[in-house]
Each structure stands twice: as structure tokens, then as C-alpha cells.
Amino acid sequence: MCGIVAYIGHRQAYPILIKGLKRLEYRGYDSAGVALLHNGLNIYKCKGKVADLENNAKGKDVAGSLGMGHTRWATHGEPNDINSHPHLSESGEIAIIHNGIIENYATLKEELSKRGHHFISDTDTEVLVHLIEDIKENAHVSLEEAVRLALHEVIGAYAIVIISKNDPTKLIGARKGSPLVVGIGEGEFFMASDATPIIEYTRNVTYLKDGEIAFIKDGKLSIKTTENVEQIPYIQTLEMNLEAIEKGGYTHFMLKEIHEQPRSIYDSLRGRFDPITGMFAMRSLKEYEGKIKNLKRIVIVGCGTSWHAGLVGEYLFEDIARIPVEVEYASEFRYRNPVIGPDDLVIAISQSGETADTLAAIQLAKEKGATILGLCNVVGSSIPRASDAGAYTHAGPEIGVASTKAFTAQVAVLTLWAFGFAEIRGTATKQDLRDAFAELESIPAKVERTLLCEDQVIEIAKVFKDVTNALYLGRGYGFPVALEGALKLKEISYIHAEGYPAAEMKHGPIALIDEEMPVVVIATKSSIYEKVISNIQEVKARKGTIIAIVTEGDNKVRNMADYVIEIPETKEYLEPLIATIPLQLLSYHIAVMRGCNVDQPRNLAKSVTVE
Ligand code: G6P
């Protein structure tokens, strides 16, 4: 969380920083700030969004071709003007922006205070910049060396950028645990948390690895490790296009991303199977065939929506490949001494590829000898690099904080993997694969058709926009869908919503049901359709209001439910790809009607790089 962007070159830095910060705002939006070098160090920062920062800086000196900007998701210290980044060293010479957490900041702060340092903010970041200056002054070393030495004393995660009032030719960045990418243009350089602020100017980038420091000095880039070992930058050319990170005529990124799903699912499947021959073609898994064949267990780790995709994965792998699966919250897995070893395969799912808990879970599983498959959306991010193998979901940049198209893309790839594993283990025949792949091919068109329910969903949203609670029920493949539907509603509309296995309702949530409580039920024609119908009856008997997601042509549920939304028929294991769509739309429209900021819901951030 927190977005950082910096520029050094021949252009004016301010417009680049502001534009970049707006693209990074999904990472946090508690406060924003910039530092620009022009007749000294000019710092403007305030609580609120980047637009507030622009107002704050209006009419002030924003010139300078060296600068850096920050958008914050608060960890240490409440979101206010003072705690906003950039932060300054004791003398005011060095400025820093930071994404991450310095865990030992309290000890460092105490020591520095004893040595006469005064701190203005409550942040851990300010401590780091004071430490850098302290080392520079007392050890009589260059700024570069002081940064390197200071990082040795720091425990925690960081991506930082540093500039000095006394040196307009220098920009320093470093990373450990939080992402930092360096853009290399013609006589100009960029640094940012992801590539979106950079691609407008250059496609040549290098992603810093953990423990690396990038120094830009006199128009040259050099990279060293914190152990002082020179590195040769691996420069790659990005393929991302600008259009993908713009709203493209939609009111919100979230709505655009919901509507992009026919395409993002198609792109995530494209070239990975052949429905005619039944061939599964994900080369990255080829070298693990032996392992897959003899696998005793799969453990899936993830957070938030990615964890929900993992739950769908559990049903898929157990159903199709007959492998026992456990799905774990990465944050729990990492701290509970899990029983895991070389016979296990861990699948780590993450849109951003940067979620700190998921990354730590991978590291733990690796130490215990497990093989790691990463399933991520952001190319070049940390999780794919920490994994042994894996695949990208080709969903394109997801900017809305609430995940939508990344979820369906993850489920699409997990479905392919389940069939790929099934083939290797002999639990699916070539004909099974041909049938499955043929149906998979039809999913983008079915999602397109499902999106046509939007007008109907808007009418339902009008009825329920003022409720305070909602219950989402599903069974089998419908259960993770219910969880995801409830999460979407609470994230963006702030209505309390719970997802439950439909049959579990009678062990608690049923007590909540009355005329005021909408109950959304996934009631498609699955193998447990009749059982779900019984659960609907139980709700109706308590005067609950039912909004049912049903298969096209269904009449049985229609006669019981208060509202029905039809979705095209598909194989049961593919239903999450379709049934999720109306729930995403319902949350979106309810949130818009309640006047919520759907793309940037309060207190949330898209990329959670702190634990
Ligand atoms: C945050 C986001 C969620 C996301 C979760 C996991 O909470 O707001 O939308 O599902 O992080 O993120 P990841 O990038 O690992 O999928």
C-alpha cells in the first residue's frame, strides 16, 4: 500500500508526479504529497486525495525537473497533513517517500532522540530519513553510502525514494518487500510502485529485486545490493497499453472492469488449451508433471477475493483432479506452524502479486520444501518471482480497489489447471477435456449475455440500496460465489453482508431473517439445486426477501423468489465464472446509489504490502 513515483530528467516533474499519483491512488488515498527541487526543496502535502494536493499546491512554486510524490495508506500515525509523505531529515536536507513498514522504528527513534533528533510526525518513515542523515553526518559518508548502511539497520518492508536538497542530479530508490520499478527514458528516469505512471513516457523498465538500491546520478543508472555488490540491470520492454489504464468512457474503473470480463476471461484462457484435441498447453507446468502425478495434497493460499478464487479452486481440484485441497488465509498460514513439506504443492493466488501475507506464506512453504505455483495478474510482481512456476491471468490492469475481473480470470486459470492435473493423474479422459474445453470456450460469450441483466439489477438495487444487512447463500460451487458477492457489497457500499453455505444458515444466521433482510441465493440448476430450494423455503417461511440467481428458463425458483436474475446454463464447475457477474453489478449499483466512492472505498487499498 502507498504509491510512490519519482522523476529526474529534462521535463517538469510536477505534472508527471500528479498524473502518476492519480494512477497509483488505488494503493491508498489517505493523504498525498510531493517534493520538488527548485530553489531549494519545495514540499506540498495534505490529508486527502491527489485532487486535494493539487488544490493545496495551486499558485505555489511547482517547478523543477527532479521530484517525487506519494499517496498514502496510513499504517503508523493517523492520516493527517503532518504524517503525509514526503518526510524530511533533521536538517531538512534529505527527503524521503516510503511504502511499507519499518518494524523496529520505535527502537531506532529512541536512539536517535537520545542523540538530539526531533521528530515531527508519528510515522516510521521519518525515523528512517533521520537515521540516514545521522549516518551520513557521523560516519562522514556520501548519501548513497548512508542509505545503504541505514538499510542494514532496518527491519521491515520498504520501497523508498530519496532526494537531497544539495544534489539536483541524484535520485535514489531501494526496495525490500514492497515493489519499485525504474523507468529508463532518453535522458530521463522514473521510479514508481508499478509501471502505470511510467508507460506514457518509456516502455523500458527494470524491476528492482529485494535488497537492491538504484542510484541515478548525472544521467546514469547503477544498481547495487545492500551488500555493496554491483548488479547489471535487467531491462525489459513493457507491452501494457495506456488505454488499459484509462476509464474508457465508463463512470468508474470498477464498472469498466466488470464489463471487460468477456475479454479478460478470453485472454486468460487463450492459447492454453485446444478444444478439438483436448490438449492442455501450459508449458510452465510441464516440468512439474512428475510432481503433479504423485501429489498428496494441494494447499492454496491467498487473501480477500483471491482467497475466494482459491475456494473455487478447492472444489475444482477435488472434483476434477481428485486431489485433497486445503485453502488457507495467507495471514493465518504464515504464523501457525503449518504441516507442509516436499510432497505438497502450494498455489499462491494474488491479483497484485505483492500482498505481503501471501508472499510470506510462500517463503514459509518454500523453506519447508514445498513447490510453489503462483497465479498472479501483475507481470513482474514479487509473487511470480518468488514462485517455482505458475501462470499469469491476462486480465489487464485492475484499478478499481474491489476486485472483479481478476477473480474470474483466476477461476478460469484454476479450471484449466484442474483439468491439466486431472489429465496427468488419469482422472479425466481426453473426451472429458474436450468437453470441458469446448464449454470453457463458450464462457466469454455467456458472460457477455449475463451482463445484459444490468438494467434489471439496477431496478433491484433501487429497492435494496438502503438496507443495513444482507445475507448471501450458496452451496457447492455457489458457496464461494456467495462469499465473494457479500464481500463486494460490504467493501464498496458499507452494508454489512455475510456469505454463508446455504444449509449452515439454520445454525445461526436464520435468527437474523425478517422482512428487512434481503437474502441473495445462488440457486442455479446444480446437483444440489433441490437442496438449495429447501433452503429458500426456510427463508421464505421467516418472511425473508429472496433475490435468486437462477439458470435461464427456471420456473421453480421464480415462483418462490421475490426477484430472479437469470444466467446462461453451463457446466456446474463453470458456474462461478457467470454467477459472480450479477452480484458484482448489484454491489456496484447499490454503492453508486448510496453515493459511495466505488473505486476507492474507505479504509481499503488494492495492493496490501503490509501485513
Ligand atoms: C485487498 C484488495 C482486495 C484483494 C486483496 C488481495 O484487500 O482490496 O480486492 O482481493 O487485497 O489482493 P491480491 O492482490 O493478493 O489479490
XYZ file of C-alpha atoms and ligand atoms in Angstrom:
627
model
C 0.000 0.000 0.000
C 1.037 3.577 -0.577
C 2.011 4.604 -4.068
C 5.303 6.224 -4.894
C 6.508 7.964 -8.040
C 9.627 9.987 -8.820
C 11.167 11.731 -11.802
C 14.540 13.117 -12.823
C 15.215 14.443 -16.325
C 14.543 17.301 -18.699
C 10.771 17.728 -18.228
C 8.856 19.442 -15.469
C 8.394 16.823 -12.773
C 5.158 18.080 -11.169
C 2.662 17.126 -13.919
C 4.300 13.708 -14.239
C 4.074 13.164 -10.489
C 0.436 14.249 -10.231
C -0.636 12.081 -13.150
C 1.367 9.186 -11.743
C -0.117 9.588 -8.273
C -3.619 9.512 -9.727
C -2.796 6.187 -11.360
C -1.371 4.875 -8.098
C -4.183 6.150 -5.930
C -5.665 2.651 -5.833
C -2.786 1.817 -3.463
C -4.015 4.210 -0.798
C -5.657 7.589 -0.603
C -5.387 8.821 2.970
C -3.033 11.650 2.033
C -0.832 12.802 -0.810
C 2.336 14.841 -1.163
C 5.156 15.902 -3.463
C 8.705 17.186 -3.062
C 10.250 19.226 -5.881
C 13.751 20.540 -6.190
C 13.696 24.122 -7.415
C 15.432 26.916 -5.496
C 15.539 24.553 -2.547
C 13.213 21.741 -1.599
C 9.513 22.546 -2.030
C 7.197 20.157 -0.258
C 3.406 20.202 -0.551
C 1.378 17.591 1.254
C -2.004 17.210 2.839
C -4.608 14.777 4.099
C -6.976 13.568 1.392
C -6.673 12.628 -2.230
C -4.378 13.720 -5.022
C -7.034 16.237 -6.113
C -6.741 17.867 -2.645
C -2.988 18.031 -3.073
C -3.428 19.774 -6.432
C -5.625 22.399 -4.765
C -3.128 22.749 -1.965
C -0.261 23.356 -4.418
C -2.221 25.794 -6.604
C -0.356 29.084 -7.115
C 2.790 27.762 -5.425
C 6.179 27.069 -6.960
C 5.812 23.650 -8.553
C 8.734 23.990 -10.964
C 11.665 21.592 -11.058
C 12.790 18.616 -13.058
C 13.600 16.473 -10.034
C 10.791 15.440 -7.754
C 8.869 12.682 -6.079
C 5.290 12.057 -4.957
C 3.445 9.803 -2.554
C -0.114 8.654 -1.962
C -0.606 7.096 1.462
C -2.457 4.247 3.085
C -1.863 5.005 6.748
C -0.088 2.483 8.975
C 1.838 4.448 11.617
C 0.130 7.663 12.564
C -3.342 8.845 11.639
C -3.987 10.277 8.191
C -3.267 13.990 8.629
C -1.136 16.668 6.962
C 1.880 16.109 9.208
C 2.024 12.350 8.770
C 1.768 12.731 4.979
C 4.880 11.979 2.955
C 7.468 13.228 1.940
C 9.302 13.430 5.259
C 12.476 15.378 5.959
C 15.686 14.660 7.822
C 16.674 16.670 10.911
C 18.464 19.370 8.887
C 15.841 19.384 6.132
C 18.439 18.343 3.549
C 17.136 14.876 2.699
C 13.570 13.979 1.756
C 12.059 10.502 1.641
C 8.897 8.765 0.466
C 8.163 5.241 1.637
C 5.820 2.339 1.039
C 5.982 -0.358 3.707
C 6.606 -0.623 7.428
C 9.801 -0.127 9.411
C 9.108 -2.601 12.210
C 11.943 -1.544 14.512
C 11.192 2.155 14.133
C 10.443 2.624 17.848
C 13.909 1.426 18.921
C 15.596 3.475 16.228
C 13.541 6.527 17.184
C 14.524 6.211 20.819
C 18.228 6.018 19.978
C 18.039 8.927 17.572
C 16.068 11.012 20.068
C 18.841 10.464 22.608
C 21.253 11.808 20.037
C 19.227 15.005 19.699
C 16.889 14.221 16.801
C 13.433 15.829 16.873
C 10.524 14.174 15.181
C 7.518 15.995 13.868
C 5.326 13.132 12.721
C 4.189 9.803 14.190
C 5.473 7.863 11.198
C 8.088 5.146 10.934
C 9.253 6.766 7.695
C 10.508 9.933 9.337
C 12.717 7.792 11.573
C 14.387 6.249 8.527
C 15.292 9.569 6.918
C 16.698 10.815 10.228
C 18.744 7.643 10.508
C 20.152 8.142 7.002
C 21.245 11.676 7.808
C 22.638 10.633 11.173
C 24.844 8.017 9.497
C 25.864 10.440 6.731
C 26.980 13.068 9.242
C 28.583 10.822 11.825
C 30.273 8.328 9.507
C 31.236 11.090 7.028
C 29.984 9.102 4.050
C 28.131 10.004 0.863
C 24.329 9.994 0.775
C 24.417 6.789 -1.286
C 26.549 5.021 1.299
C 24.455 6.379 4.169
C 21.298 4.958 2.560
C 22.964 1.579 2.138
C 24.213 1.489 5.720
C 20.897 2.680 7.135
C 19.029 -0.091 5.326
C 21.183 -2.597 7.188
C 19.710 -1.348 10.433
C 16.142 -1.525 9.308
C 13.798 -4.452 9.947
C 10.656 -4.466 7.878
C 9.473 -3.841 4.363
C 10.101 -0.860 2.192
C 10.204 0.745 -1.180
C 11.768 4.161 -0.714
C 12.841 7.075 -2.854
C 15.215 9.733 -1.612
C 16.302 13.122 -2.911
C 18.689 15.661 -1.451
C 18.333 19.430 -1.418
C 22.026 19.706 -2.172
C 22.149 17.495 -5.229
C 19.787 18.079 -8.156
C 21.447 15.307 -10.186
C 20.701 12.483 -7.793
C 17.729 10.155 -7.243
C 17.999 7.079 -5.010
C 15.481 4.233 -4.687
C 15.556 0.947 -2.798
C 13.265 -1.999 -2.180
C 12.708 -4.873 0.176
C 9.300 -6.451 0.232
C 7.482 -3.565 -1.477
C 7.668 -3.042 -5.227
C 9.736 -0.456 -7.074
C 10.191 -0.191 -10.817
C 12.675 2.087 -12.559
C 11.747 3.527 -15.969
C 14.584 4.370 -18.337
C 13.870 7.057 -20.939
C 16.012 9.291 -23.167
C 17.969 11.323 -20.652
C 15.311 10.825 -18.006
C 14.435 8.296 -15.320
C 11.319 7.377 -13.385
C 10.680 5.359 -10.279
C 7.265 4.084 -9.237
C 5.377 1.414 -7.318
C 4.131 -0.012 -10.595
C 4.654 0.793 -14.238
C 1.411 2.727 -14.813
C 2.896 6.199 -14.153
C 5.801 5.382 -16.479
C 4.453 3.782 -19.657
C 3.342 7.061 -21.165
C 6.997 8.131 -21.353
C 9.001 4.954 -21.769
C 8.412 1.216 -22.027
C 11.900 0.291 -20.870
C 11.842 -0.655 -17.225
C 13.719 -2.644 -14.658
C 12.055 -4.085 -11.560
C 14.279 -3.816 -8.502
C 14.790 -7.049 -6.573
C 14.654 -7.265 -2.802
C 17.777 -5.804 -1.260
C 18.678 -3.684 -4.288
C 19.320 0.052 -4.380
C 19.076 2.074 -7.603
C 21.233 5.170 -7.903
C 20.599 7.679 -10.627
C 23.393 10.187 -10.815
C 24.428 12.520 -13.628
C 22.064 10.789 -16.062
C 23.267 7.242 -15.334
C 21.595 4.351 -13.570
C 23.520 1.934 -11.397
C 22.143 -0.782 -9.155
C 23.833 -2.250 -6.089
C 22.743 -4.645 -3.416
C 22.688 -3.512 0.188
C 25.847 -5.683 0.475
C 27.501 -3.284 -1.995
C 27.607 -5.706 -4.933
C 27.149 -4.060 -8.336
C 24.231 -5.529 -10.352
C 23.581 -5.480 -14.083
C 20.032 -4.135 -14.535
C 17.720 -6.459 -16.441
C 15.841 -4.052 -18.685
C 12.555 -5.274 -20.103
C 10.114 -3.740 -22.556
C 6.560 -3.423 -21.307
C 3.629 -4.351 -23.501
C 0.915 -2.664 -21.434
C -1.048 -0.001 -23.319
C -2.268 3.303 -21.987
C -5.905 2.628 -22.859
C -5.947 -0.293 -20.430
C -5.328 2.057 -17.519
C -7.873 4.721 -18.535
C -11.614 4.609 -17.790
C -12.581 4.389 -21.466
C -15.910 6.199 -21.133
C -17.114 4.344 -18.026
C -18.023 6.279 -14.877
C -15.833 4.074 -12.731
C -12.962 1.660 -13.215
C -14.971 -0.982 -11.397
C -17.803 -0.806 -13.936
C -15.327 -0.878 -16.805
C -13.613 -3.895 -15.277
C -16.913 -5.740 -14.735
C -17.727 -5.190 -18.394
C -14.279 -6.260 -19.518
C -14.790 -9.792 -18.219
C -15.740 -11.480 -21.501
C -12.396 -10.232 -22.814
C -10.308 -10.828 -19.674
C -11.562 -14.402 -19.311
C -10.909 -14.995 -23.006
C -7.391 -13.564 -22.720
C -6.637 -15.662 -19.645
C -7.639 -18.842 -21.470
C -6.301 -18.015 -24.916
C -3.678 -20.389 -26.284
C -3.724 -22.561 -23.177
C -5.888 -25.415 -24.425
C -7.228 -26.913 -27.609
C -10.912 -27.901 -27.521
C -10.565 -30.040 -30.651
C -7.726 -32.264 -29.450
C -8.330 -31.782 -25.727
C -4.718 -30.688 -25.359
C -3.679 -28.718 -22.323
C -0.860 -26.383 -23.248
C 0.528 -24.595 -20.220
C 4.222 -25.125 -20.699
C 5.136 -23.677 -17.324
C 3.705 -26.795 -15.635
C 5.417 -29.283 -17.946
C 8.484 -29.789 -15.785
C 6.301 -30.494 -12.737
C 4.394 -33.387 -14.316
C 6.119 -35.980 -12.146
C 5.344 -33.992 -9.034
C 1.706 -33.452 -10.024
C 1.269 -37.144 -10.701
C 2.329 -38.129 -7.191
C 0.930 -35.199 -5.304
C -0.666 -35.953 -1.934
C -2.139 -32.543 -1.293
C -2.528 -29.015 -2.602
C -2.548 -26.012 -0.294
C -3.975 -22.819 -1.758
C -3.046 -19.512 -0.110
C -4.395 -16.040 -0.810
C -6.194 -13.066 0.723
C -9.520 -11.336 0.099
C -11.049 -12.053 -3.287
C -8.053 -14.184 -4.270
C -8.820 -16.418 -1.287
C -12.352 -16.804 -2.646
C -10.923 -17.829 -6.020
C -8.865 -20.348 -4.047
C -12.062 -21.789 -2.557
C -13.438 -22.309 -6.053
C -10.073 -23.957 -6.790
C -10.647 -26.369 -3.914
C -13.909 -27.573 -5.432
C -12.297 -27.797 -8.891
C -9.185 -29.743 -7.911
C -11.036 -32.144 -5.638
C -13.892 -32.657 -8.082
C -11.901 -32.959 -11.285
C -8.353 -33.999 -10.346
C -9.256 -35.853 -7.120
C -6.509 -34.204 -5.079
C -7.203 -33.158 -1.472
C -7.034 -29.385 -1.168
C -6.789 -27.004 1.757
C -7.439 -23.318 1.275
C -5.703 -21.047 3.732
C -5.781 -17.371 4.543
C -2.147 -16.484 3.883
C -2.071 -14.357 7.025
C -3.043 -17.331 9.207
C -0.959 -19.923 7.400
C 2.248 -17.953 7.854
C 2.020 -17.808 11.641
C 0.679 -21.194 12.623
C 3.496 -23.633 12.029
C 1.652 -25.444 9.234
C 2.342 -29.080 8.449
C 3.827 -28.777 4.994
C 6.687 -30.437 3.167
C 8.247 -31.533 -0.120
C 5.212 -33.631 -1.107
C 2.938 -30.600 -1.089
C 2.143 -28.166 -3.822
C 1.260 -24.653 -2.752
C -0.759 -22.477 -5.104
C -0.437 -18.791 -4.243
C -3.134 -16.597 -5.750
C -2.813 -12.826 -5.922
C -4.007 -10.160 -8.326
C -1.267 -7.711 -7.427
C 1.456 -10.269 -6.824
C 2.573 -8.069 -3.935
C 0.334 -8.983 -0.985
C 2.716 -9.199 1.970
C 0.945 -12.071 3.743
C 0.778 -14.189 0.593
C 4.423 -13.521 -0.122
C 5.391 -14.517 3.423
C 3.272 -17.684 3.157
C 5.197 -18.620 0.001
C 8.509 -18.052 1.715
C 7.495 -20.256 4.635
C 6.245 -23.043 2.358
C 9.453 -22.838 0.324
C 11.603 -23.160 3.422
C 9.689 -26.321 4.241
C 10.415 -27.738 0.803
C 7.033 -27.340 -0.930
C 6.774 -26.469 -4.616
C 5.090 -23.133 -5.296
C 2.823 -22.287 -8.198
C 1.992 -18.593 -8.459
C -1.192 -17.310 -10.066
C -0.945 -13.535 -10.450
C -2.128 -10.737 -12.663
C 0.629 -8.148 -12.433
C 3.540 -9.129 -14.628
C 6.948 -8.896 -12.969
C 5.479 -8.605 -9.471
C 7.064 -10.258 -6.421
C 4.926 -13.407 -6.070
C 5.604 -14.790 -9.566
C 9.285 -14.175 -8.944
C 9.191 -15.987 -5.626
C 7.315 -18.971 -7.136
C 8.826 -22.046 -8.776
C 6.377 -21.902 -11.673
C 2.929 -20.587 -12.408
C 0.846 -18.579 -14.777
C -0.385 -15.060 -15.262
C -4.048 -14.217 -15.518
C -4.214 -11.944 -18.542
C -6.932 -9.744 -17.063
C -5.081 -6.496 -17.777
C -4.578 -3.785 -15.138
C -7.274 -3.845 -12.456
C -7.559 -0.358 -10.965
C -10.844 -0.489 -9.008
C -9.950 -1.450 -5.447
C -12.694 -4.088 -5.303
C -11.503 -6.984 -7.413
C -13.792 -8.160 -10.207
C -12.174 -9.241 -13.453
C -9.119 -10.599 -11.619
C -11.394 -13.027 -9.726
C -12.987 -14.529 -12.831
C -9.607 -14.690 -14.591
C -8.143 -16.553 -11.587
C -11.043 -19.002 -11.598
C -10.641 -19.530 -15.361
C -6.961 -20.458 -14.995
C -7.637 -22.643 -11.943
C -10.222 -24.545 -14.023
C -7.611 -25.160 -16.700
C -5.097 -26.283 -14.124
C -7.610 -28.662 -12.541
C -8.155 -30.324 -15.923
C -4.435 -30.296 -16.707
C -3.743 -32.008 -13.375
C -6.616 -34.417 -13.987
C -5.130 -35.473 -17.294
C -1.713 -36.083 -15.748
C -3.243 -38.088 -12.901
C -5.611 -40.001 -15.136
C -8.833 -38.747 -13.516
C -10.104 -37.203 -16.746
C -10.172 -38.705 -20.214
C -9.315 -36.852 -23.404
C -13.051 -36.684 -24.081
C -13.651 -35.087 -20.667
C -11.031 -32.494 -21.546
C -12.556 -31.864 -24.976
C -15.999 -31.381 -23.415
C -14.687 -29.125 -20.668
C -12.612 -27.012 -23.033
C -15.480 -26.646 -25.502
C -17.683 -25.317 -22.705
C -14.882 -23.092 -21.403
C -14.631 -21.575 -24.857
C -18.271 -20.548 -24.661
C -17.842 -18.769 -21.300
C -16.811 -15.313 -22.588
C -19.989 -15.171 -24.715
C -22.100 -16.362 -21.778
C -20.581 -13.694 -19.548
C -21.396 -11.133 -22.238
C -25.015 -12.322 -22.178
C -25.100 -12.232 -18.383
C -24.009 -8.584 -18.422
C -27.314 -7.793 -20.151
C -29.010 -8.233 -16.766
C -27.642 -4.846 -15.703
C -30.905 -2.887 -16.157
C -32.757 -5.450 -14.108
C -30.039 -5.336 -11.450
C -30.371 -1.529 -11.302
C -34.080 -1.918 -10.504
C -33.269 -4.397 -7.723
C -30.534 -2.089 -6.418
C -33.091 0.740 -6.136
C -35.195 -1.425 -3.831
C -32.357 -2.540 -1.554
C -29.974 0.404 -1.543
C -30.927 1.464 1.992
C -30.776 -1.875 3.782
C -28.288 -2.295 6.611
C -27.681 -6.045 6.328
C -27.714 -8.673 3.627
C -27.177 -12.406 3.541
C -25.668 -14.325 0.612
C -26.251 -18.069 0.403
C -24.861 -20.761 -1.868
C -23.879 -24.413 -1.819
C -21.158 -26.301 -3.647
C -19.651 -24.055 -6.290
C -22.234 -21.461 -5.298
C -20.738 -21.071 -1.806
C -17.533 -19.193 -2.756
C -19.682 -17.124 -5.110
C -21.901 -16.165 -2.165
C -18.829 -15.199 -0.121
C -17.497 -13.082 -2.964
C -20.903 -11.415 -3.507
C -21.096 -10.478 0.190
C -17.517 -9.184 0.214
C -18.197 -6.980 -2.817
C -21.265 -5.470 -1.174
C -19.579 -4.684 2.133
C -16.370 -3.370 0.558
C -17.921 -0.745 -1.631
C -21.346 0.078 -0.189
C -20.529 -0.352 3.547
C -23.644 -2.501 4.008
C -22.965 -5.354 6.392
C -23.167 -8.529 4.353
C -22.379 -12.143 5.128
C -21.825 -15.082 2.835
C -22.853 -18.475 4.179
C -23.202 -22.056 2.993
C -26.977 -22.184 2.465
C -27.501 -25.188 4.726
C -25.424 -23.687 7.547
C -27.896 -20.819 7.728
C -30.082 -22.798 10.117
C -27.229 -22.915 12.624
C -27.216 -19.189 13.263
C -27.908 -16.635 10.555
C -31.521 -17.731 10.256
C -32.094 -15.828 13.506
C -31.411 -12.609 11.602
C -34.002 -13.150 8.918
C -37.038 -10.853 8.842
C -38.870 -8.709 6.255
C -35.986 -6.222 6.241
C -33.266 -8.693 5.341
C -32.538 -9.360 1.643
C -31.204 -12.864 1.071
C -29.295 -13.382 -2.160
C -29.272 -17.054 -3.134
C -27.239 -18.780 -5.824
C -29.937 -21.204 -6.986
C -28.731 -22.400 -10.358
C -29.535 -25.892 -11.696
C -26.686 -27.689 -9.984
C -26.500 -31.162 -8.483
C -27.822 -29.718 -5.222
C -30.489 -27.499 -6.753
C -33.312 -29.198 -4.836
C -31.442 -28.767 -1.549
C -30.993 -25.061 -2.216
C -34.712 -24.817 -2.927
C -35.379 -26.221 0.548
C -33.113 -23.520 1.982
C -35.076 -20.873 0.066
C -38.283 -22.234 1.601
C -36.738 -21.889 5.044
C -36.024 -18.219 4.375
C -39.495 -17.611 2.928
C -41.093 -19.224 5.978
C -39.406 -16.465 8.044
C -40.628 -13.721 5.682
C -37.178 -13.073 4.232
C -36.884 -11.443 0.803
C -35.189 -13.626 -1.794
C -33.089 -12.382 -4.696
C -32.205 -15.535 -6.616
C -29.600 -16.141 -9.273
C -31.135 -18.872 -11.418
C -30.437 -20.760 -14.622
C -32.204 -19.399 -17.730
C -35.701 -20.850 -18.047
C -36.025 -21.810 -14.380
C -39.620 -21.619 -13.138
C -39.430 -23.390 -9.825
C -37.361 -20.770 -8.011
C -39.141 -17.970 -9.888
C -42.363 -18.976 -8.115
C -40.734 -18.671 -4.702
C -38.290 -15.816 -5.020
C -39.118 -12.115 -4.868
C -36.596 -11.258 -7.567
C -34.802 -13.537 -10.004
C -31.824 -12.876 -12.231
C -31.284 -15.458 -14.955
C -27.868 -16.578 -16.099
C -26.998 -18.857 -19.034
C -26.713 -22.561 -18.364
C -23.231 -24.046 -18.140
C -21.450 -26.945 -16.502
C -21.689 -26.800 -12.733
C -17.967 -26.279 -12.205
C -18.012 -23.249 -14.522
C -20.892 -21.511 -12.788
C -18.719 -19.260 -10.567
C -17.475 -17.569 -13.755
C -21.008 -16.497 -14.622
C -22.954 -16.340 -11.344
C -20.487 -13.796 -9.912
C -21.304 -11.202 -12.576
C -24.811 -10.127 -11.394
C -23.510 -9.924 -7.813
C -20.696 -7.595 -8.871
C -23.221 -5.416 -10.704
C -25.608 -5.412 -7.744
C -22.907 -4.201 -5.331
C -21.694 -1.632 -7.821
C -25.117 -0.075 -8.413
C -26.099 -0.123 -4.750
C -22.820 1.604 -3.857
C -23.288 4.250 -6.568
C -26.863 4.922 -5.396
C -25.582 5.344 -1.833
C -23.075 7.919 -3.065
C -20.027 5.798 -2.179
C -16.677 6.100 -3.883
C -16.724 2.716 -5.576
C -13.216 2.803 -6.996
C -11.643 3.913 -3.732
C -13.713 2.592 -0.828
C -12.883 3.979 2.579
C -10.003 2.407 4.531
C -9.149 -0.078 1.775
C -6.247 -0.321 -0.613
C -5.719 -2.522 -3.593
C -2.212 -3.680 -3.007
C -1.646 -4.642 0.603
C 2.110 -4.697 1.020
C 1.956 -4.604 4.808
C 0.928 -7.496 7.000
C -7.008 -6.120 -0.920
C -7.906 -5.746 -2.069
C -8.752 -6.949 -2.494
C -7.854 -8.141 -2.801
C -6.920 -8.458 -1.645
C -5.857 -9.470 -2.047
O -7.759 -6.335 0.218
O -8.749 -4.675 -1.711
O -9.512 -6.626 -3.641
O -8.646 -9.243 -3.087
O -6.225 -7.274 -1.235
O -5.030 -8.892 -3.016
P -4.219 -9.690 -4.093
O -3.528 -8.633 -4.906
O -3.241 -10.548 -3.342
O -5.161 -10.493 -4.890
